[in-house]
């Protein structure tokens, strides 16, 4: 077997900070969790050819506009 570093390609995301609570589905989010709704809305708004940072900033802004107190990371 080979030894050494393992090459990985991925992104770990969380719907909120550890000091916050992620909101489950509501009528305002079409039955999706608040983060999933905001993330999908952000992708619809800015497209898929953007940085992770831009996507998260857009999703976080959408969560705030909807009145949710959670910060995606």
mmCIF file of N, CA, C and O in Angstrom:
data_model
loop_
_atom_site.group_PDB
_atom_site.id
_atom_site.type_symbol
_atom_site.label_atom_id
_atom_site.label_comp_id
_atom_site.label_asym_id
_atom_site.label_seq_id
_atom_site.Cartn_x
_atom_site.Cartn_y
_atom_site.Cartn_z
ATOM 1 N N UNK A 1 0.818 -1.193 0.000
ATOM 2 C CA UNK A 1 0.000 0.000 0.000
ATOM 3 C C UNK A 1 0.867 1.263 0.000
ATOM 4 O O UNK A 1 1.935 1.287 0.600
ATOM 5 N N UNK A 2 0.368 2.296 -0.658
ATOM 6 C CA UNK A 2 1.071 3.577 -0.683
ATOM 7 C C UNK A 2 0.879 4.291 0.639
ATOM 8 O O UNK A 2 -0.152 4.168 1.283
ATOM 9 N N UNK A 3 1.875 5.052 1.022
ATOM 10 C CA UNK A 3 1.738 5.880 2.214
ATOM 11 C C UNK A 3 1.940 7.329 1.813
ATOM 12 O O UNK A 3 2.452 7.625 0.751
ATOM 13 N N UNK A 4 1.541 8.219 2.653
ATOM 14 C CA UNK A 4 1.658 9.639 2.364
ATOM 15 C C UNK A 4 0.295 10.304 2.384
ATOM 16 O O UNK A 4 -0.721 9.690 2.704
ATOM 17 N N UNK A 5 0.276 11.555 2.023
ATOM 18 C CA UNK A 5 -0.984 12.299 2.067
ATOM 19 C C UNK A 5 -2.010 11.761 1.072
ATOM 20 O O UNK A 5 -1.664 11.306 -0.009
ATOM 21 N N UNK A 6 -3.229 11.797 1.475
ATOM 22 C CA UNK A 6 -4.331 11.375 0.622
ATOM 23 C C UNK A 6 -4.900 12.617 -0.050
ATOM 24 O O UNK A 6 -5.217 13.598 0.619
ATOM 25 N N UNK A 7 -5.008 12.585 -1.368
ATOM 26 C CA UNK A 7 -5.588 13.709 -2.099
ATOM 27 C C UNK A 7 -7.104 13.668 -1.951
ATOM 28 O O UNK A 7 -7.728 12.635 -2.168
ATOM 29 N N UNK A 8 -7.670 14.793 -1.550
ATOM 30 C CA UNK A 8 -9.110 14.874 -1.381
ATOM 31 C C UNK A 8 -9.620 16.134 -2.066
ATOM 32 O O UNK A 8 -8.935 17.135 -2.131
ATOM 33 N N UNK A 9 -10.835 16.065 -2.540
ATOM 34 C CA UNK A 9 -11.462 17.204 -3.172
ATOM 35 C C UNK A 9 -12.883 17.294 -2.637
ATOM 36 O O UNK A 9 -13.725 16.482 -2.977
ATOM 37 N N UNK A 10 -13.138 18.256 -1.782
ATOM 38 C CA UNK A 10 -14.463 18.358 -1.204
ATOM 39 C C UNK A 10 -14.640 19.665 -0.460
ATOM 40 O O UNK A 10 -13.729 20.481 -0.361
ATOM 41 N N UNK A 11 -15.822 19.860 0.063
ATOM 42 C CA UNK A 11 -16.156 21.056 0.812
ATOM 43 C C UNK A 11 -17.080 20.648 1.952
ATOM 44 O O UNK A 11 -18.108 20.007 1.727
ATOM 45 N N UNK A 12 -16.711 20.998 3.160
ATOM 46 C CA UNK A 12 -17.538 20.719 4.324
ATOM 47 C C UNK A 12 -18.286 21.991 4.682
ATOM 48 O O UNK A 12 -17.670 23.051 4.845
ATOM 49 N N UNK A 13 -19.591 21.900 4.767
ATOM 50 C CA UNK A 13 -20.395 23.071 5.087
ATOM 51 C C UNK A 13 -21.303 22.779 6.272
ATOM 52 O O UNK A 13 -21.629 21.633 6.551
ATOM 53 N N UNK A 14 -21.680 23.853 6.956
ATOM 54 C CA UNK A 14 -22.615 23.743 8.072
ATOM 55 C C UNK A 14 -23.658 24.840 7.925
ATOM 56 O O UNK A 14 -23.362 25.939 7.464
ATOM 57 N N UNK A 15 -24.873 24.546 8.322
ATOM 58 C CA UNK A 15 -25.981 25.491 8.180
ATOM 59 C C UNK A 15 -25.883 26.664 9.143
ATOM 60 O O UNK A 15 -26.475 27.715 8.905
ATOM 61 N N UNK A 16 -25.118 26.482 10.234
ATOM 62 C CA UNK A 16 -25.017 27.554 11.220
ATOM 63 C C UNK A 16 -23.778 27.359 12.090
ATOM 64 O O UNK A 16 -23.142 26.311 12.058
ATOM 65 N N UNK A 17 -23.471 28.394 12.848
ATOM 66 C CA UNK A 17 -22.377 28.317 13.814
ATOM 67 C C UNK A 17 -22.775 27.396 14.962
ATOM 68 O O UNK A 17 -23.967 27.136 15.187
ATOM 69 N N UNK A 18 -21.806 26.947 15.723
ATOM 70 C CA UNK A 18 -22.106 26.038 16.832
ATOM 71 C C UNK A 18 -22.934 26.701 17.930
ATOM 72 O O UNK A 18 -23.580 26.019 18.717
ATOM 73 N N UNK A 19 -22.955 28.014 17.971
ATOM 74 C CA UNK A 19 -23.729 28.740 18.976
ATOM 75 C C UNK A 19 -25.141 29.077 18.494
ATOM 76 O O UNK A 19 -25.893 29.745 19.204
ATOM 77 N N UNK A 20 -25.481 28.629 17.296
ATOM 78 C CA UNK A 20 -26.790 28.908 16.703
ATOM 79 C C UNK A 20 -27.554 27.599 16.492
ATOM 80 O O UNK A 20 -26.984 26.518 16.596
ATOM 81 N N UNK A 21 -28.813 27.734 16.164
ATOM 82 C CA UNK A 21 -29.644 26.577 15.845
ATOM 83 C C UNK A 21 -30.144 26.719 14.417
ATOM 84 O O UNK A 21 -30.672 27.772 14.048
ATOM 85 N N UNK A 22 -29.965 25.684 13.621
ATOM 86 C CA UNK A 22 -30.445 25.696 12.243
ATOM 87 C C UNK A 22 -31.960 25.524 12.238
ATOM 88 O O UNK A 22 -32.509 24.706 12.971
ATOM 89 N N UNK A 23 -32.620 26.310 11.411
ATOM 90 C CA UNK A 23 -34.073 26.259 11.313
ATOM 91 C C UNK A 23 -34.496 25.175 10.338
ATOM 92 O O UNK A 23 -33.991 25.100 9.217
ATOM 93 N N UNK A 24 -35.431 24.345 10.780
ATOM 94 C CA UNK A 24 -35.966 23.291 9.910
ATOM 95 C C UNK A 24 -36.954 23.901 8.928
ATOM 96 O O UNK A 24 -37.090 25.123 8.841
ATOM 97 N N UNK A 25 -37.668 23.079 8.227
ATOM 98 C CA UNK A 25 -38.579 23.563 7.191
ATOM 99 C C UNK A 25 -39.670 24.475 7.768
ATOM 100 O O UNK A 25 -40.158 24.264 8.870
ATOM 101 N N UNK A 26 -39.995 25.488 6.992
ATOM 102 C CA UNK A 26 -41.078 26.406 7.349
ATOM 103 C C UNK A 26 -41.864 26.718 6.077
ATOM 104 O O UNK A 26 -41.413 26.419 4.971
ATOM 105 N N UNK A 27 -42.993 27.357 6.238
ATOM 106 C CA UNK A 27 -43.768 27.747 5.061
ATOM 107 C C UNK A 27 -43.019 28.789 4.238
ATOM 108 O O UNK A 27 -43.155 28.846 3.021
ATOM 109 N N UNK A 28 -42.177 29.602 4.896
ATOM 110 C CA UNK A 28 -41.402 30.624 4.189
ATOM 111 C C UNK A 28 -40.280 30.022 3.349
ATOM 112 O O UNK A 28 -39.729 30.694 2.475
ATOM 113 N N UNK A 29 -39.937 28.759 3.621
ATOM 114 C CA UNK A 29 -38.829 28.127 2.900
ATOM 115 C C UNK A 29 -39.298 26.963 2.034
ATOM 116 O O UNK A 29 -38.509 26.075 1.692
ATOM 117 N N UNK A 30 -40.568 26.971 1.686
ATOM 118 C CA UNK A 30 -41.140 25.961 0.782
ATOM 119 C C UNK A 30 -40.887 24.532 1.266
ATOM 120 O O UNK A 30 -40.654 23.629 0.471
ATOM 121 N N UNK A 31 -40.907 24.344 2.586
ATOM 122 C CA UNK A 31 -40.733 23.011 3.148
ATOM 123 C C UNK A 31 -39.300 22.534 3.255
ATOM 124 O O UNK A 31 -39.043 21.419 3.688
ATOM 125 N N UNK A 32 -38.352 23.371 2.858
ATOM 126 C CA UNK A 32 -36.923 23.013 2.971
ATOM 127 C C UNK A 32 -36.367 23.636 4.247
ATOM 128 O O UNK A 32 -36.959 24.547 4.814
ATOM 129 N N UNK A 33 -35.202 23.157 4.682
ATOM 130 C CA UNK A 33 -34.549 23.834 5.798
ATOM 131 C C UNK A 33 -34.189 25.245 5.336
ATOM 132 O O UNK A 33 -34.051 25.507 4.138
ATOM 133 N N UNK A 34 -34.057 26.161 6.290
ATOM 134 C CA UNK A 34 -33.753 27.552 5.936
ATOM 135 C C UNK A 34 -32.446 27.639 5.149
ATOM 136 O O UNK A 34 -32.358 28.366 4.154
ATOM 137 N N UNK A 35 -31.429 26.890 5.566
ATOM 138 C CA UNK A 35 -30.143 26.940 4.874
ATOM 139 C C UNK A 35 -30.241 26.378 3.464
ATOM 140 O O UNK A 35 -29.733 26.985 2.507
ATOM 141 N N UNK A 36 -30.895 25.246 3.295
ATOM 142 C CA UNK A 36 -31.049 24.662 1.965
ATOM 143 C C UNK A 36 -31.790 25.629 1.050
ATOM 144 O O UNK A 36 -31.385 25.858 -0.096
ATOM 145 N N UNK A 37 -32.847 26.226 1.553
ATOM 146 C CA UNK A 37 -33.617 27.192 0.772
ATOM 147 C C UNK A 37 -32.748 28.375 0.367
ATOM 148 O O UNK A 37 -32.744 28.797 -0.800
ATOM 149 N N UNK A 38 -31.993 28.922 1.324
ATOM 150 C CA UNK A 38 -31.133 30.076 1.041
ATOM 151 C C UNK A 38 -30.012 29.713 0.075
ATOM 152 O O UNK A 38 -29.669 30.501 -0.814
ATOM 153 N N UNK A 39 -29.446 28.532 0.233
ATOM 154 C CA UNK A 39 -28.362 28.092 -0.655
ATOM 155 C C UNK A 39 -28.869 27.920 -2.083
ATOM 156 O O UNK A 39 -28.248 28.391 -3.042
ATOM 157 N N UNK A 40 -29.999 27.268 -2.248
ATOM 158 C CA UNK A 40 -30.576 27.096 -3.582
ATOM 159 C C UNK A 40 -30.970 28.435 -4.197
ATOM 160 O O UNK A 40 -30.771 28.669 -5.393
ATOM 161 N N UNK A 41 -31.490 29.331 -3.377
ATOM 162 C CA UNK A 41 -31.837 30.669 -3.860
ATOM 163 C C UNK A 41 -30.594 31.429 -4.293
ATOM 164 O O UNK A 41 -30.611 32.144 -5.302
ATOM 165 N N UNK A 42 -29.508 31.268 -3.540
ATOM 166 C CA UNK A 42 -28.247 31.937 -3.892
ATOM 167 C C UNK A 42 -27.708 31.409 -5.222
ATOM 168 O O UNK A 42 -27.252 32.186 -6.062
ATOM 169 N N UNK A 43 -27.783 30.115 -5.424
ATOM 170 C CA UNK A 43 -27.328 29.525 -6.690
ATOM 171 C C UNK A 43 -28.187 30.051 -7.838
ATOM 172 O O UNK A 43 -27.655 30.425 -8.894
ATOM 173 N N UNK A 44 -29.492 30.128 -7.633
ATOM 174 C CA UNK A 44 -30.378 30.672 -8.669
ATOM 175 C C UNK A 44 -30.031 32.124 -8.979
ATOM 176 O O UNK A 44 -30.080 32.553 -10.123
ATOM 177 N N UNK A 45 -29.675 32.865 -7.943
ATOM 178 C CA UNK A 45 -29.423 34.304 -8.104
ATOM 179 C C UNK A 45 -28.076 34.604 -8.755
ATOM 180 O O UNK A 45 -28.002 35.436 -9.658
ATOM 181 N N UNK A 46 -27.004 33.946 -8.282
ATOM 182 C CA UNK A 46 -25.669 34.310 -8.780
ATOM 183 C C UNK A 46 -25.058 33.270 -9.704
ATOM 184 O O UNK A 46 -24.004 33.501 -10.280
ATOM 185 N N UNK A 47 -25.679 32.117 -9.839
ATOM 186 C CA UNK A 47 -25.158 31.088 -10.728
ATOM 187 C C UNK A 47 -24.164 30.171 -10.034
ATOM 188 O O UNK A 47 -23.839 30.338 -8.866
ATOM 189 N N UNK A 48 -23.689 29.201 -10.786
ATOM 190 C CA UNK A 48 -22.804 28.177 -10.215
ATOM 191 C C UNK A 48 -21.328 28.466 -10.421
ATOM 192 O O UNK A 48 -20.485 27.823 -9.818
ATOM 193 N N UNK A 49 -20.996 29.411 -11.243
ATOM 194 C CA UNK A 49 -19.593 29.703 -11.532
ATOM 195 C C UNK A 49 -19.087 30.833 -10.637
ATOM 196 O O UNK A 49 -18.570 31.840 -11.110
ATOM 197 N N UNK A 50 -19.273 30.677 -9.334
ATOM 198 C CA UNK A 50 -18.851 31.659 -8.336
ATOM 199 C C UNK A 50 -18.054 30.966 -7.248
ATOM 200 O O UNK A 50 -18.101 29.756 -7.100
ATOM 201 N N UNK A 51 -17.353 31.745 -6.457
ATOM 202 C CA UNK A 51 -16.564 31.169 -5.370
ATOM 203 C C UNK A 51 -17.481 30.720 -4.236
ATOM 204 O O UNK A 51 -18.626 31.178 -4.108
ATOM 205 N N UNK A 52 -16.962 29.836 -3.409
ATOM 206 C CA UNK A 52 -17.707 29.395 -2.225
ATOM 207 C C UNK A 52 -18.041 30.583 -1.345
ATOM 208 O O UNK A 52 -19.131 30.668 -0.783
ATOM 209 N N UNK A 53 -17.101 31.509 -1.225
ATOM 210 C CA UNK A 53 -17.316 32.693 -0.388
ATOM 211 C C UNK A 53 -18.500 33.517 -0.890
ATOM 212 O O UNK A 53 -19.358 33.919 -0.113
ATOM 213 N N UNK A 54 -18.554 33.756 -2.200
ATOM 214 C CA UNK A 54 -19.667 34.516 -2.772
ATOM 215 C C UNK A 54 -20.999 33.802 -2.533
ATOM 216 O O UNK A 54 -22.003 34.438 -2.190
ATOM 217 N N UNK A 55 -20.989 32.497 -2.716
ATOM 218 C CA UNK A 55 -22.198 31.711 -2.520
ATOM 219 C C UNK A 55 -22.678 31.796 -1.070
ATOM 220 O O UNK A 55 -23.852 32.031 -0.795
ATOM 221 N N UNK A 56 -21.756 31.660 -0.120
ATOM 222 C CA UNK A 56 -22.125 31.700 1.288
ATOM 223 C C UNK A 56 -22.562 33.093 1.711
ATOM 224 O O UNK A 56 -23.485 33.244 2.506
ATOM 225 N N UNK A 57 -21.899 34.131 1.200
ATOM 226 C CA UNK A 57 -22.307 35.493 1.528
ATOM 227 C C UNK A 57 -23.718 35.777 1.018
ATOM 228 O O UNK A 57 -24.528 36.387 1.712
ATOM 229 N N UNK A 58 -24.015 35.322 -0.180
ATOM 230 C CA UNK A 58 -25.340 35.516 -0.755
ATOM 231 C C UNK A 58 -26.385 34.744 0.036
ATOM 232 O O UNK A 58 -27.468 35.257 0.333
ATOM 233 N N UNK A 59 -26.076 33.498 0.400
ATOM 234 C CA UNK A 59 -27.008 32.687 1.190
ATOM 235 C C UNK A 59 -27.223 33.296 2.568
ATOM 236 O O UNK A 59 -28.362 33.366 3.054
ATOM 237 N N UNK A 60 -26.163 33.766 3.206
ATOM 238 C CA UNK A 60 -26.280 34.371 4.535
ATOM 239 C C UNK A 60 -27.135 35.635 4.481
ATOM 240 O O UNK A 60 -27.976 35.858 5.361
ATOM 241 N N UNK A 61 -26.957 36.441 3.452
ATOM 242 C CA UNK A 61 -27.751 37.652 3.297
ATOM 243 C C UNK A 61 -29.232 37.295 3.110
ATOM 244 O O UNK A 61 -30.123 37.954 3.660
ATOM 245 N N UNK A 62 -29.494 36.242 2.355
ATOM 246 C CA UNK A 62 -30.878 35.802 2.133
ATOM 247 C C UNK A 62 -31.500 35.312 3.442
ATOM 248 O O UNK A 62 -32.661 35.629 3.734
ATOM 249 N N UNK A 63 -30.745 34.581 4.231
ATOM 250 C CA UNK A 63 -31.241 34.124 5.538
ATOM 251 C C UNK A 63 -31.611 35.325 6.407
ATOM 252 O O UNK A 63 -32.653 35.321 7.069
ATOM 253 N N UNK A 64 -30.773 36.345 6.411
ATOM 254 C CA UNK A 64 -31.050 37.537 7.219
ATOM 255 C C UNK A 64 -32.298 38.251 6.720
ATOM 256 O O UNK A 64 -33.126 38.680 7.526
ATOM 257 N N UNK A 65 -32.443 38.384 5.397
ATOM 258 C CA UNK A 65 -33.632 39.035 4.846
ATOM 259 C C UNK A 65 -34.910 38.299 5.244
ATOM 260 O O UNK A 65 -35.948 38.912 5.450
ATOM 261 N N UNK A 66 -34.818 36.971 5.353
ATOM 262 C CA UNK A 66 -35.973 36.166 5.746
ATOM 263 C C UNK A 66 -36.201 36.172 7.256
ATOM 264 O O UNK A 66 -37.199 35.640 7.740
ATOM 265 N N UNK A 67 -35.261 36.747 8.013
ATOM 266 C CA UNK A 67 -35.412 36.850 9.458
ATOM 267 C C UNK A 67 -34.831 35.683 10.244
ATOM 268 O O UNK A 67 -35.099 35.572 11.442
ATOM 269 N N UNK A 68 -34.049 34.818 9.606
ATOM 270 C CA UNK A 68 -33.425 33.699 10.324
ATOM 271 C C UNK A 68 -32.090 34.137 10.905
ATOM 272 O O UNK A 68 -31.335 34.856 10.297
ATOM 273 N N UNK A 69 -31.821 33.670 12.108
ATOM 274 C CA UNK A 69 -30.571 34.011 12.791
ATOM 275 C C UNK A 69 -29.648 32.799 12.768
ATOM 276 O O UNK A 69 -29.501 32.105 13.764
ATOM 277 N N UNK A 70 -29.092 32.561 11.606
ATOM 278 C CA UNK A 70 -28.107 31.487 11.478
ATOM 279 C C UNK A 70 -27.095 31.898 10.429
ATOM 280 O O UNK A 70 -27.407 32.579 9.465
ATOM 281 N N UNK A 71 -25.848 31.489 10.658
ATOM 282 C CA UNK A 71 -24.728 31.891 9.823
ATOM 283 C C UNK A 71 -24.104 30.657 9.189
ATOM 284 O O UNK A 71 -23.445 29.871 9.874
ATOM 285 N N UNK A 72 -24.290 30.460 7.889
ATOM 286 C CA UNK A 72 -23.679 29.294 7.245
ATOM 287 C C UNK A 72 -22.157 29.410 7.232
ATOM 288 O O UNK A 72 -21.617 30.495 7.049
ATOM 289 N N UNK A 73 -21.496 28.300 7.452
ATOM 290 C CA UNK A 73 -20.015 28.276 7.435
ATOM 291 C C UNK A 73 -19.543 27.063 6.664
ATOM 292 O O UNK A 73 -20.214 26.086 6.535
#
